[in-house]
Amino acid sequence: MSYVIRKAALSDLNAALQLDREAFGVDAWTFLDYMGVFSIRSVKKFSAEDDGQFAGFAAMEFDHRKRAACLMTLAVRPEFRNRGIGAGLLHTCEAAFPGKNYYLNVDEANKAAIRLYEREGYRQTGTEPGYYLNGHNAIIMEK
Ligand SMILES: CC(C)(COP(=O)(O)OP(=O)(O)OC[C@H]1O[C@@H](n2cnc3c(N)ncnc32)[C@H](O)[C@@H]1OP(=O)(O)O)[C@@H](O)C(=O)NCCC(=O)NCCS
């Protein structure tokens, strides 16, 4: 393991936004969304770095209505995937909300992410038809 996971800094905003666009296409968040993520203190955000390069990003916030911490986003740059960074970012987010329940939405077609979440103990608890702008349904997973 050569990567490190650290609290995200404002200087990561552009790299996180770029990664989001590459990873999520029409469903990517906007610059303003990312301004929110980086300025709202209750959102815990982390960056992965490998050899000084930005490798991935994740953010989690506690949802008081659902009484569970919500994984808002998780993405790893393609050249850094399959090395445990996605799982590492997820573990770090969960550790920021110790002892809580966790949930997330994932595109039903996103097999790599679903496999990761299942391996990490998340289970499907529902669906949101047509949730994504690409027309796909979301799967709701909880842990
Ligand atoms: C989903 C995503 C975050 C996973 O990130 P990742 O860093 O590749 O995740 P991990 O490395 O922890 O796990 C992926 C695979 O690598 C394997 N792996 C983990 N560490 C490894 C290592 N050291 N050596 C070899 N393989 C390893 C895992 O077993 C896993 O294999 P499997 O999925 O075939 O069972 C990444 O694919 C991504 O950014 N996708 C686009 C954005 C996205 O879909 N995000 C999720 C939105 S809900």
PDB file of C-alpha atoms and ligand atoms in Angstrom, residues 23-24 74-76 80-87 105-106 110 112-113 115-117 119, ligand 1:
ATOM      1  CA  ALA A  23     -16.541   9.136 -13.383  1.00  0.00           C
ATOM      2  CA  PHE A  24     -20.199  10.209 -13.483  1.00  0.00           C
ATOM      3  CA  LEU A  74     -16.723   8.078  -3.851  1.00  0.00           C
ATOM      4  CA  ALA A  75     -14.440   7.909  -6.870  1.00  0.00           C
ATOM      5  CA  VAL A  76     -10.922   6.736  -7.669  1.00  0.00           C
ATOM      6  CA  PHE A  80      -5.293   3.993  -9.325  1.00  0.00           C
ATOM      7  CA  ARG A  81      -8.184   1.504  -9.173  1.00  0.00           C
ATOM      8  CA  ASN A  82      -8.061  -2.108  -7.926  1.00  0.00           C
ATOM      9  CA  ARG A  83      -5.494  -1.348  -5.263  1.00  0.00           C
ATOM     10  CA  GLY A  84      -7.795  -0.927  -2.286  1.00  0.00           C
ATOM     11  CA  ILE A  85      -8.083   2.864  -2.447  1.00  0.00           C
ATOM     12  CA  GLY A  86     -11.878   2.786  -2.883  1.00  0.00           C
ATOM     13  CA  ALA A  87     -12.248   0.540   0.156  1.00  0.00           C
ATOM     14  CA  ASN A 105     -27.244   5.253  -3.570  1.00  0.00           C
ATOM     15  CA  VAL A 106     -25.534   3.482  -6.450  1.00  0.00           C
ATOM     16  CA  ASN A 110     -22.319   0.055 -11.603  1.00  0.00           C
ATOM     17  CA  ALA A 112     -17.706  -2.550  -9.626  1.00  0.00           C
ATOM     18  CA  ALA A 113     -19.119  -0.227  -6.986  1.00  0.00           C
ATOM     19  CA  ARG A 115     -19.305  -5.414  -5.499  1.00  0.00           C
ATOM     20  CA  LEU A 116     -17.176  -3.111  -3.347  1.00  0.00           C
ATOM     21  CA  TYR A 117     -20.118  -2.120  -1.148  1.00  0.00           C
ATOM     22  CA  ARG A 119     -17.804  -6.790   0.234  1.00  0.00           C
TER      23      ARG A 119
HETATM   24  C1  LIG B   1     -16.059   1.969  -7.483  1.00  0.00           C
HETATM   25  C2  LIG B   1     -14.643   2.496  -7.279  1.00  0.00           C
HETATM   26  C3  LIG B   1     -14.669   3.683  -6.320  1.00  0.00           C
HETATM   27  C4  LIG B   1     -13.775   1.375  -6.664  1.00  0.00           C
HETATM   28  O1  LIG B   1     -12.488   1.929  -6.390  1.00  0.00           O
HETATM   29  P1  LIG B   1     -11.191   0.982  -6.276  1.00  0.00           P
HETATM   30  O2  LIG B   1     -10.110   1.810  -5.712  1.00  0.00           O
HETATM   31  O3  LIG B   1     -10.932   0.288  -7.553  1.00  0.00           O
HETATM   32  O4  LIG B   1     -11.711  -0.055  -5.178  1.00  0.00           O
HETATM   33  P2  LIG B   1     -10.876  -1.223  -4.479  1.00  0.00           P
HETATM   34  O5  LIG B   1      -9.497  -1.280  -5.061  1.00  0.00           O
HETATM   35  O6  LIG B   1     -11.020  -1.058  -3.015  1.00  0.00           O
HETATM   36  O7  LIG B   1     -11.693  -2.513  -4.900  1.00  0.00           O
HETATM   37  C5  LIG B   1     -11.837  -2.854  -6.281  1.00  0.00           C
HETATM   38  C6  LIG B   1     -11.248  -4.226  -6.598  1.00  0.00           C
HETATM   39  O8  LIG B   1      -9.840  -4.233  -6.390  1.00  0.00           O
HETATM   40  C7  LIG B   1      -9.484  -5.379  -5.603  1.00  0.00           C
HETATM   41  N1  LIG B   1      -8.314  -5.010  -4.816  1.00  0.00           N
HETATM   42  C8  LIG B   1      -8.288  -4.282  -3.694  1.00  0.00           C
HETATM   43  N2  LIG B   1      -7.018  -4.148  -3.273  1.00  0.00           N
HETATM   44  C9  LIG B   1      -6.239  -4.786  -4.159  1.00  0.00           C
HETATM   45  C10 LIG B   1      -4.842  -4.981  -4.291  1.00  0.00           C
HETATM   46  N3  LIG B   1      -3.985  -4.493  -3.396  1.00  0.00           N
HETATM   47  N4  LIG B   1      -4.413  -5.681  -5.362  1.00  0.00           N
HETATM   48  C11 LIG B   1      -5.251  -6.166  -6.270  1.00  0.00           C
HETATM   49  N5  LIG B   1      -6.599  -6.012  -6.221  1.00  0.00           N
HETATM   50  C12 LIG B   1      -7.074  -5.328  -5.169  1.00  0.00           C
HETATM   51  C13 LIG B   1     -10.675  -5.604  -4.752  1.00  0.00           C
HETATM   52  O9  LIG B   1     -10.716  -6.935  -4.263  1.00  0.00           O
HETATM   53  C14 LIG B   1     -11.761  -5.338  -5.746  1.00  0.00           C
HETATM   54  O10 LIG B   1     -11.952  -6.457  -6.606  1.00  0.00           O
HETATM   55  P3  LIG B   1     -13.381  -6.859  -7.158  1.00  0.00           P
HETATM   56  O11 LIG B   1     -14.216  -5.604  -7.228  1.00  0.00           O
HETATM   57  O12 LIG B   1     -13.073  -7.419  -8.491  1.00  0.00           O
HETATM   58  O13 LIG B   1     -13.938  -7.828  -6.188  1.00  0.00           O
HETATM   59  C15 LIG B   1     -14.004   2.885  -8.649  1.00  0.00           C
HETATM   60  O14 LIG B   1     -14.195   1.848  -9.566  1.00  0.00           O
HETATM   61  C16 LIG B   1     -14.551   4.166  -9.242  1.00  0.00           C
HETATM   62  O15 LIG B   1     -14.093   5.262  -8.917  1.00  0.00           O
HETATM   63  N6  LIG B   1     -15.559   4.059 -10.119  1.00  0.00           N
HETATM   64  C17 LIG B   1     -16.145   5.249 -10.756  1.00  0.00           C
HETATM   65  C18 LIG B   1     -16.918   6.071  -9.745  1.00  0.00           C
HETATM   66  C19 LIG B   1     -17.966   5.238  -9.042  1.00  0.00           C
HETATM   67  O16 LIG B   1     -18.625   4.424  -9.648  1.00  0.00           O
HETATM   68  N7  LIG B   1     -18.113   5.460  -7.725  1.00  0.00           N
HETATM   69  C20 LIG B   1     -19.121   4.819  -6.926  1.00  0.00           C
HETATM   70  C21 LIG B   1     -20.359   5.638  -6.941  1.00  0.00           C
HETATM   71  S1  LIG B   1     -21.646   4.945  -5.951  1.00  0.00           S
END
